[in-house]
CSV table of C-alpha atoms and ligand atoms in Angstrom, one decimal:
chain,number,residue,atom,x,y,z
A,1,MET,CA,16.5,-24.3,-15.2
A,2,PRO,CA,14.4,-21.2,-14.9
A,3,ARG,CA,15.9,-18.2,-16.7
A,4,LEU,CA,16.3,-15.4,-14.2
A,5,GLU,CA,15.3,-11.9,-15.2
A,6,VAL,CA,18.3,-9.7,-15.5
A,7,GLY,CA,16.4,-6.6,-16.7
A,8,ILE,CA,16.7,-4.7,-13.4
A,9,ALA,CA,20.2,-3.7,-12.4
A,10,PRO,CA,20.2,-4.4,-8.7
A,11,ARG,CA,21.7,-1.8,-6.3
A,12,THR,CA,21.5,1.1,-8.8
A,13,ARG,CA,19.7,4.0,-7.3
A,14,PRO,CA,17.7,6.0,-9.9
A,15,ALA,CA,16.3,9.4,-8.9
A,16,TYR,CA,13.1,9.5,-6.9
A,17,GLU,CA,11.1,12.6,-6.3
A,18,LEU,CA,9.5,13.4,-2.9
A,19,VAL,CA,6.8,16.0,-2.7
A,20,LEU,CA,5.3,17.6,0.5
A,21,ASP,CA,1.8,18.2,-0.8
A,22,ASP,CA,-1.8,17.1,-0.7
A,23,ALA,CA,-2.0,14.1,-3.1
A,24,PHE,CA,-5.2,15.4,-4.7
A,25,ASP,CA,-3.7,18.9,-5.4
A,26,TRP,CA,-0.6,17.2,-6.9
A,27,LEU,CA,-2.7,14.8,-9.0
A,28,ASP,CA,-4.8,17.7,-10.3
A,29,ARG,CA,-1.7,19.5,-11.6
A,30,ARG,CA,-0.1,16.3,-13.1
A,31,VAL,CA,-0.1,15.9,-16.8
A,32,ALA,CA,-2.5,13.2,-18.2
A,33,ASN,CA,-1.0,9.8,-19.2
A,34,SER,CA,2.3,10.3,-17.4
A,35,ILE,CA,2.5,7.6,-14.6
A,36,GLU,CA,3.1,3.9,-15.3
A,37,ALA,CA,2.1,2.3,-11.9
A,38,VAL,CA,0.7,3.1,-8.5
A,39,VAL,CA,1.6,1.2,-5.3
A,40,THR,CA,0.0,2.7,-2.3
A,41,ASP,CA,-1.3,2.3,1.2
A,42,PRO,CA,-3.9,5.0,1.6
A,43,PRO,CA,-5.2,6.6,4.9
A,44,TYR,CA,-8.3,4.6,5.7
A,45,GLY,CA,-10.9,6.6,7.4
A,46,LEU,CA,-9.4,10.0,6.6
A,47,ILE,CA,-9.7,10.0,10.3
A,48,GLU,CA,-6.6,8.2,11.6
A,49,PHE,CA,-4.1,10.6,10.2
A,50,SER,CA,-6.1,13.7,11.1
A,51,GLU,CA,-4.4,16.0,13.6
A,52,ALA,CA,-7.0,15.3,16.3
A,53,GLU,CA,-6.6,11.5,16.0
A,54,LEU,CA,-2.8,11.6,15.8
A,55,ARG,CA,-2.8,13.8,19.0
A,56,LYS,CA,-5.0,11.2,20.8
A,57,LYS,CA,-2.7,8.4,19.7
A,58,LYS,CA,0.3,10.3,21.0
A,59,ASP,CA,-1.5,10.9,24.4
A,60,GLY,CA,-2.6,7.2,24.4
A,61,SER,CA,-6.1,8.4,25.0
A,62,GLY,CA,-8.3,6.2,22.7
A,63,GLY,CA,-9.7,7.5,19.6
A,64,VAL,CA,-9.5,5.4,16.5
A,65,TRP,CA,-6.0,4.1,17.4
A,66,ARG,CA,-6.1,1.0,19.6
A,67,ILE,CA,-3.1,-0.6,21.3
A,68,PRO,CA,-3.3,-4.3,20.8
A,69,PRO,CA,-2.5,-6.4,23.9
A,70,ALA,CA,1.0,-7.7,24.2
A,71,PHE,CA,0.9,-11.4,24.4
A,72,ASP,CA,4.5,-12.4,23.8
A,73,GLY,CA,6.4,-9.7,25.6
A,74,CYS,CA,6.7,-7.6,22.5
A,75,GLU,CA,5.3,-4.1,22.5
A,76,ARG,CA,2.6,-3.7,19.7
A,77,ALA,CA,2.2,-0.6,17.6
A,78,PRO,CA,-1.2,1.0,17.7
A,79,LEU,CA,-3.7,0.0,15.0
A,80,PRO,CA,-6.6,2.0,13.7
A,81,ARG,CA,-10.0,0.5,14.6
A,82,PHE,CA,-12.2,0.4,11.5
A,83,THR,CA,-15.1,-1.1,13.4
A,84,VAL,CA,-15.9,2.3,14.8
A,85,LEU,CA,-16.7,3.8,11.4
A,86,ARG,CA,-20.3,5.2,11.2
A,87,ASP,CA,-22.4,5.6,8.1
A,88,ARG,CA,-21.1,9.1,7.6
A,89,ASP,CA,-17.5,7.8,7.8
A,90,ARG,CA,-18.2,5.1,5.2
A,91,GLN,CA,-19.8,7.7,2.8
A,92,ALA,CA,-16.7,9.9,3.3
A,93,LEU,CA,-14.4,6.9,2.5
A,94,ARG,CA,-16.4,6.1,-0.6
A,95,ALA,CA,-16.1,9.7,-1.7
A,96,PHE,CA,-12.4,9.7,-1.0
A,97,PHE,CA,-11.8,6.7,-3.2
A,98,ALA,CA,-14.1,8.0,-5.9
A,99,ARG,CA,-12.0,11.2,-6.0
A,100,LEU,CA,-8.7,9.2,-5.9
A,101,SER,CA,-9.7,6.8,-8.6
A,102,GLN,CA,-11.0,9.6,-10.9
A,103,SER,CA,-7.7,11.4,-10.5
A,104,LEU,CA,-5.6,8.3,-11.0
A,105,ILE,CA,-7.4,7.2,-14.2
A,106,ARG,CA,-6.4,10.5,-15.8
A,107,VAL,CA,-2.7,10.6,-14.8
A,108,LEU,CA,-2.0,6.9,-15.5
A,109,VAL,CA,-1.1,5.6,-18.9
A,110,PRO,CA,-3.2,2.9,-20.6
A,111,GLY,CA,-2.5,-0.5,-19.1
A,112,ALA,CA,-1.0,0.9,-15.8
A,113,HIS,CA,-1.6,-1.1,-12.7
A,114,VAL,CA,-2.7,0.1,-9.3
A,115,PHE,CA,-1.8,-1.9,-6.2
A,116,ILE,CA,-3.8,-0.5,-3.2
A,117,ALA,CA,-3.7,-1.7,0.4
A,118,THR,CA,-6.9,-2.2,2.1
A,119,ASN,CA,-8.5,-4.4,4.8
A,120,PRO,CA,-11.4,-6.9,4.8
A,121,LEU,CA,-13.9,-4.5,6.5
A,122,VAL,CA,-13.7,-1.6,4.0
A,123,SER,CA,-12.2,-3.1,0.8
A,124,HIS,CA,-15.6,-2.8,-1.0
A,125,LEU,CA,-15.5,1.0,-0.3
A,126,VAL,CA,-12.3,1.1,-2.4
A,127,TYR,CA,-13.1,-1.4,-5.1
A,128,GLU,CA,-16.5,-0.1,-6.1
A,129,PRO,CA,-15.4,3.5,-6.8
A,130,PHE,CA,-12.3,2.2,-8.7
A,131,ILE,CA,-14.5,0.1,-11.0
A,132,ALA,CA,-17.0,3.0,-11.4
A,133,ALA,CA,-14.1,5.3,-12.4
A,134,GLY,CA,-13.3,2.9,-15.3
A,135,PHE,CA,-10.6,0.7,-13.8
A,136,GLU,CA,-10.7,-3.1,-14.4
A,137,LYS,CA,-10.4,-5.2,-11.3
A,138,ARG,CA,-7.5,-7.6,-12.0
A,139,GLY,CA,-7.6,-9.5,-8.7
A,140,GLU,CA,-6.4,-9.1,-5.2
A,141,ILE,CA,-3.0,-9.7,-3.6
A,142,ILE,CA,-3.4,-11.6,-0.3
A,143,ARG,CA,-0.6,-10.6,2.1
A,144,LEU,CA,-0.4,-13.2,4.8
A,145,VAL,CA,0.2,-11.3,8.1
A,146,GLN,CA,-0.8,-11.6,11.7
A,147,THR,CA,-2.2,-8.1,12.3
A,148,LEU,CA,-3.9,-8.7,15.7
A,149,ARG,CA,-7.1,-7.3,14.3
A,150,GLY,CA,-10.3,-9.1,15.3
A,151,GLY,CA,-10.7,-12.1,17.6
A,152,ASP,CA,-11.9,-9.9,20.5
A,153,ARG,CA,-14.8,-11.0,22.9
A,154,PRO,CA,-17.8,-8.6,23.0
A,155,LYS,CA,-16.7,-5.4,24.6
A,156,ASN,CA,-17.5,-5.0,28.3
A,157,ALA,CA,-19.1,-8.5,28.3
A,158,GLU,CA,-16.0,-10.5,27.9
A,159,ASN,CA,-16.6,-12.8,31.0
A,160,GLU,CA,-20.2,-13.4,30.1
A,161,PHE,CA,-19.3,-14.5,26.5
A,162,ASP,CA,-15.9,-15.9,27.1
A,163,LEU,CA,-16.1,-18.3,24.1
A,164,VAL,CA,-17.4,-15.7,21.6
A,165,SER,CA,-15.4,-13.5,19.2
A,166,VAL,CA,-17.2,-10.7,17.4
A,167,MET,CA,-14.9,-11.1,14.4
A,168,PRO,CA,-12.3,-13.6,13.2
A,169,ARG,CA,-8.7,-12.9,14.2
A,170,SER,CA,-7.3,-11.7,10.9
A,171,GLY,CA,-4.4,-13.5,9.3
A,172,TRP,CA,-4.4,-11.6,6.0
A,173,GLU,CA,-4.4,-8.1,4.3
A,174,PRO,CA,-6.0,-7.6,0.9
A,175,TRP,CA,-4.4,-5.4,-1.7
A,176,GLY,CA,-6.8,-4.4,-4.6
A,177,LEU,CA,-5.2,-4.9,-8.0
A,178,PHE,CA,-6.6,-2.6,-10.8
A,179,ARG,CA,-5.7,-1.7,-14.3
A,180,LYS,CA,-6.5,1.2,-16.5
A,181,PRO,CA,-7.9,-0.4,-19.7
A,182,CYS,CA,-5.3,-1.2,-22.4
A,183,GLN,CA,-5.3,0.5,-25.8
A,184,GLY,CA,-6.1,-2.5,-28.0
A,185,ARG,CA,-4.7,-5.9,-27.1
A,186,VAL,CA,-2.3,-6.4,-24.1
A,187,GLN,CA,0.5,-7.0,-26.6
A,188,ASP,CA,-0.2,-3.7,-28.4
A,189,ASN,CA,-0.3,-1.8,-25.1
A,190,LEU,CA,2.9,-3.5,-24.0
A,191,ARG,CA,4.6,-2.3,-27.2
A,192,VAL,CA,3.3,1.3,-27.1
A,193,TRP,CA,3.1,2.2,-23.4
A,194,ARG,CA,5.3,-0.5,-21.8
A,195,THR,CA,2.5,-1.4,-19.4
A,196,GLY,CA,-0.5,-3.8,-19.4
A,197,GLY,CA,1.1,-6.8,-17.7
A,198,LEU,CA,2.8,-7.8,-14.5
A,199,ARG,CA,6.5,-8.6,-14.3
A,200,ARG,CA,7.2,-12.3,-13.9
A,201,ILE,CA,9.6,-13.5,-11.2
A,202,SER,CA,11.3,-15.6,-13.9
A,203,ASP,CA,10.2,-17.2,-17.2
A,204,ALA,CA,9.2,-20.3,-15.2
A,205,GLU,CA,7.4,-18.4,-12.4
A,206,PRO,CA,4.7,-15.8,-12.7
A,207,PHE,CA,4.0,-13.1,-10.0
A,208,ARG,CA,1.7,-14.7,-7.5
A,209,ASP,CA,-1.2,-13.3,-5.5
A,210,VAL,CA,-0.4,-14.7,-2.1
A,211,ILE,CA,2.6,-13.2,-0.4
A,212,SER,CA,3.7,-14.0,3.1
A,213,ALA,CA,5.1,-10.8,4.7
A,214,PRO,CA,5.1,-10.3,8.5
A,215,VAL,CA,4.8,-6.9,10.1
A,216,ALA,CA,8.0,-4.8,9.8
A,217,ARG,CA,10.0,-5.1,12.9
A,218,GLY,CA,13.6,-4.5,14.2
A,219,ARG,CA,15.9,-2.4,12.1
A,220,GLU,CA,13.2,-1.6,9.6
A,221,ARG,CA,10.9,-0.1,12.2
A,222,GLU,CA,13.9,1.7,13.9
A,223,ILE,CA,14.6,3.4,10.6
A,224,ALA,CA,11.0,4.3,9.8
A,225,PRO,CA,8.8,4.5,12.9
A,226,HIS,CA,5.6,5.3,11.0
A,227,PRO,CA,2.4,3.8,12.5
A,228,SER,CA,1.6,2.1,9.1
A,229,LEU,CA,5.0,1.1,7.9
A,230,LYS,CA,4.9,-1.7,5.3
A,231,PRO,CA,7.8,-4.1,5.1
A,232,GLN,CA,10.4,-4.1,2.3
A,233,ARG,CA,9.9,-7.8,1.9
A,234,LEU,CA,6.3,-7.1,0.6
A,235,MET,CA,6.9,-3.7,-1.1
A,236,ARG,CA,9.8,-4.9,-3.3
A,237,GLN,CA,7.7,-7.7,-4.6
A,238,LEU,CA,4.7,-5.5,-5.4
A,239,VAL,CA,6.8,-2.6,-6.9
A,240,ARG,CA,8.7,-5.1,-9.0
A,241,ALA,CA,5.6,-6.7,-10.3
A,242,SER,CA,3.9,-3.4,-11.1
A,243,LEU,CA,6.1,-2.6,-14.2
A,244,PRO,CA,6.5,-5.3,-16.8
A,245,PHE,CA,9.8,-4.0,-18.1
A,246,ALA,CA,11.0,-2.0,-15.0
A,247,GLU,CA,10.4,1.0,-17.2
A,248,GLY,CA,8.5,4.1,-16.2
A,249,THR,CA,7.5,5.7,-12.9
A,250,VAL,CA,5.8,4.2,-9.8
A,251,LEU,CA,3.7,6.7,-7.8
A,252,ASP,CA,2.8,6.5,-4.1
A,253,PRO,CA,0.4,9.4,-3.4
A,254,PHE,CA,0.3,8.5,0.3
A,255,MET,CA,3.9,7.6,0.9
A,256,GLY,CA,4.1,7.9,4.8
A,257,SER,CA,7.7,7.0,5.6
A,258,GLY,CA,8.4,6.0,2.0
A,259,SER,CA,8.4,2.2,2.0
A,260,THR,CA,7.2,2.1,-1.7
A,261,ILE,CA,9.8,4.6,-2.8
A,262,ALA,CA,12.6,2.7,-0.9
A,263,ALA,CA,11.5,-0.5,-2.6
A,264,ALA,CA,11.6,1.2,-6.0
A,265,SER,CA,15.0,2.7,-5.2
A,266,ALA,CA,16.3,-0.8,-4.2
A,267,LEU,CA,15.0,-2.2,-7.4
A,268,GLY,CA,16.4,0.5,-9.7
A,269,ILE,CA,13.0,1.9,-10.6
A,270,GLN,CA,12.0,5.5,-10.8
A,271,SER,CA,9.4,6.7,-8.4
A,272,ILE,CA,7.5,9.7,-7.0
A,273,GLY,CA,6.2,9.9,-3.4
A,274,ILE,CA,3.7,12.4,-2.0
A,275,GLU,CA,3.0,13.0,1.7
A,276,CYS,CA,1.0,15.9,3.2
A,277,ASN,CA,2.2,15.6,6.8
A,278,PRO,CA,5.5,17.5,7.3
A,279,GLU,CA,6.7,15.1,10.1
A,280,PHE,CA,6.1,12.0,8.0
A,281,PHE,CA,7.7,13.7,5.0
A,282,ALA,CA,10.9,14.5,7.0
A,283,LEU,CA,10.9,10.9,8.2
A,284,ALA,CA,10.6,9.6,4.6
A,285,VAL,CA,13.5,11.8,3.4
A,286,ALA,CA,15.8,10.3,6.0
A,287,ALA,CA,14.4,6.7,6.0
A,288,ILE,CA,14.2,6.0,2.2
A,289,PRO,CA,18.0,5.6,1.5
A,290,GLU,CA,18.4,3.4,4.6
A,291,LEU,CA,15.3,1.3,3.9
A,292,ALA,CA,16.5,0.9,0.3
A,293,GLY,CA,19.9,-0.3,1.5
A,294,LEU,CA,18.4,-3.1,3.7
A,295,ASP,CA,18.7,-6.7,2.6
A,296,ALA,CA,15.1,-8.0,2.2
A,297,GLY,CA,16.2,-11.6,2.5
A,298,GLU,CA,15.1,-13.9,-0.3
A,299,HIS,CA,13.1,-10.9,-1.8
A,300,ASP,CA,16.1,-8.8,-2.2
A,301,SER,CA,16.4,-7.7,-5.9
A,302,ALA,CA,20.0,-8.8,-6.0
A,303,ARG,CA,19.0,-12.4,-5.6
A,304,TRP,CA,16.6,-12.5,-8.5
B,401,SAM,C1,-1.3,4.4,5.7
B,401,SAM,S1,-0.1,5.7,5.7
B,401,SAM,C2,1.2,5.1,4.6
B,401,SAM,C3,2.3,4.4,5.3
B,401,SAM,C4,3.3,3.8,4.3
B,401,SAM,N1,2.8,2.7,3.7
B,401,SAM,C5,4.6,3.5,5.0
B,401,SAM,O1,5.1,2.3,4.8
B,401,SAM,O2,5.2,4.3,5.7
B,401,SAM,C6,-0.9,6.9,4.8
B,401,SAM,C7,-0.1,8.3,4.7
B,401,SAM,O3,-0.9,9.1,3.9
B,401,SAM,C8,-0.7,10.5,4.4
B,401,SAM,N2,-1.9,11.3,3.8
B,401,SAM,C9,-3.1,11.3,4.2
B,401,SAM,N3,-3.9,12.1,3.4
B,401,SAM,C10,-3.0,12.5,2.5
B,401,SAM,C11,-3.2,13.4,1.4
B,401,SAM,N4,-4.4,13.9,1.1
B,401,SAM,N5,-2.1,13.7,0.6
B,401,SAM,C12,-0.9,13.2,0.9
B,401,SAM,N6,-0.7,12.3,1.9
B,401,SAM,C13,-1.8,12.0,2.7
B,401,SAM,C14,-0.7,10.3,5.9
B,401,SAM,O4,-0.1,11.4,6.5
B,401,SAM,C15,0.0,9.0,6.0
B,401,SAM,O5,1.4,9.2,6.3
């Protein structure tokens, strides 16, 4: 019989701190070596959450947000198009992740893990700056999800090339997994900083790097109608894995509607969420307690 972990008291709600601020300003002010994990879904492109692009999305008038076709009667949420990035945008992305990784390596304790959502087109623009900043790449989490990205025929020549797709239809989302180097051996770091490893599911079952987690729908989306909402089913597994002893603070510097913070709250883990957009910040304030109260099925902490 596998021994189930009982270290996390399910359903307790420890304090979380929500901050309406620019993540970089907040990180610059934060004391060094004071955060134990980061689980985040950053704004790819720096474009899609700009005022101009959010306005175009609201008006339904193109821009980087594309409405995927409805194929089963369900209305689809708009997705940002990363294929429209130009060289200049790619350089800006690289610079953004260079700044983020340099800020994070300072505020994280030795052995702290970073889980960062990305996508197959731009993941290298995240991973290279993280490694250059001094993080160790510890793998990738593959989230199995039908995103409706890719699979399209050549634009404006669909009839001529009816059996051609310009990219595969994507069925997965990568999450980069990084660690600030440990002080000494992993066991030394675990003793001193309480970080350096990933929390197992049980003594018989380690955390795994393939997680099936469909797009958030239904009640979850009603509670938190953010264009990039991540499902509790995924976030609770990532947040749980990020702290080997469920001790310390998880940071989400780009919290959107607060799915990371809600997952931490549901798991009884302390967290801090930063969001610079006042509308999304207000959404997070209202959504977090409700998201945290949802039953995430087999991934609900109460069932571990
Ligand atoms: C991809 S979304 C995160 C969505 C989140 N995973 C959820 O489930 O709701 C990224 C968020 O980062 C915010 N953001 C962008 N730049 C930021 C910055 N410099 N500081 C803080 N937040 C920022 C955006 O407003 C957006 O809400």
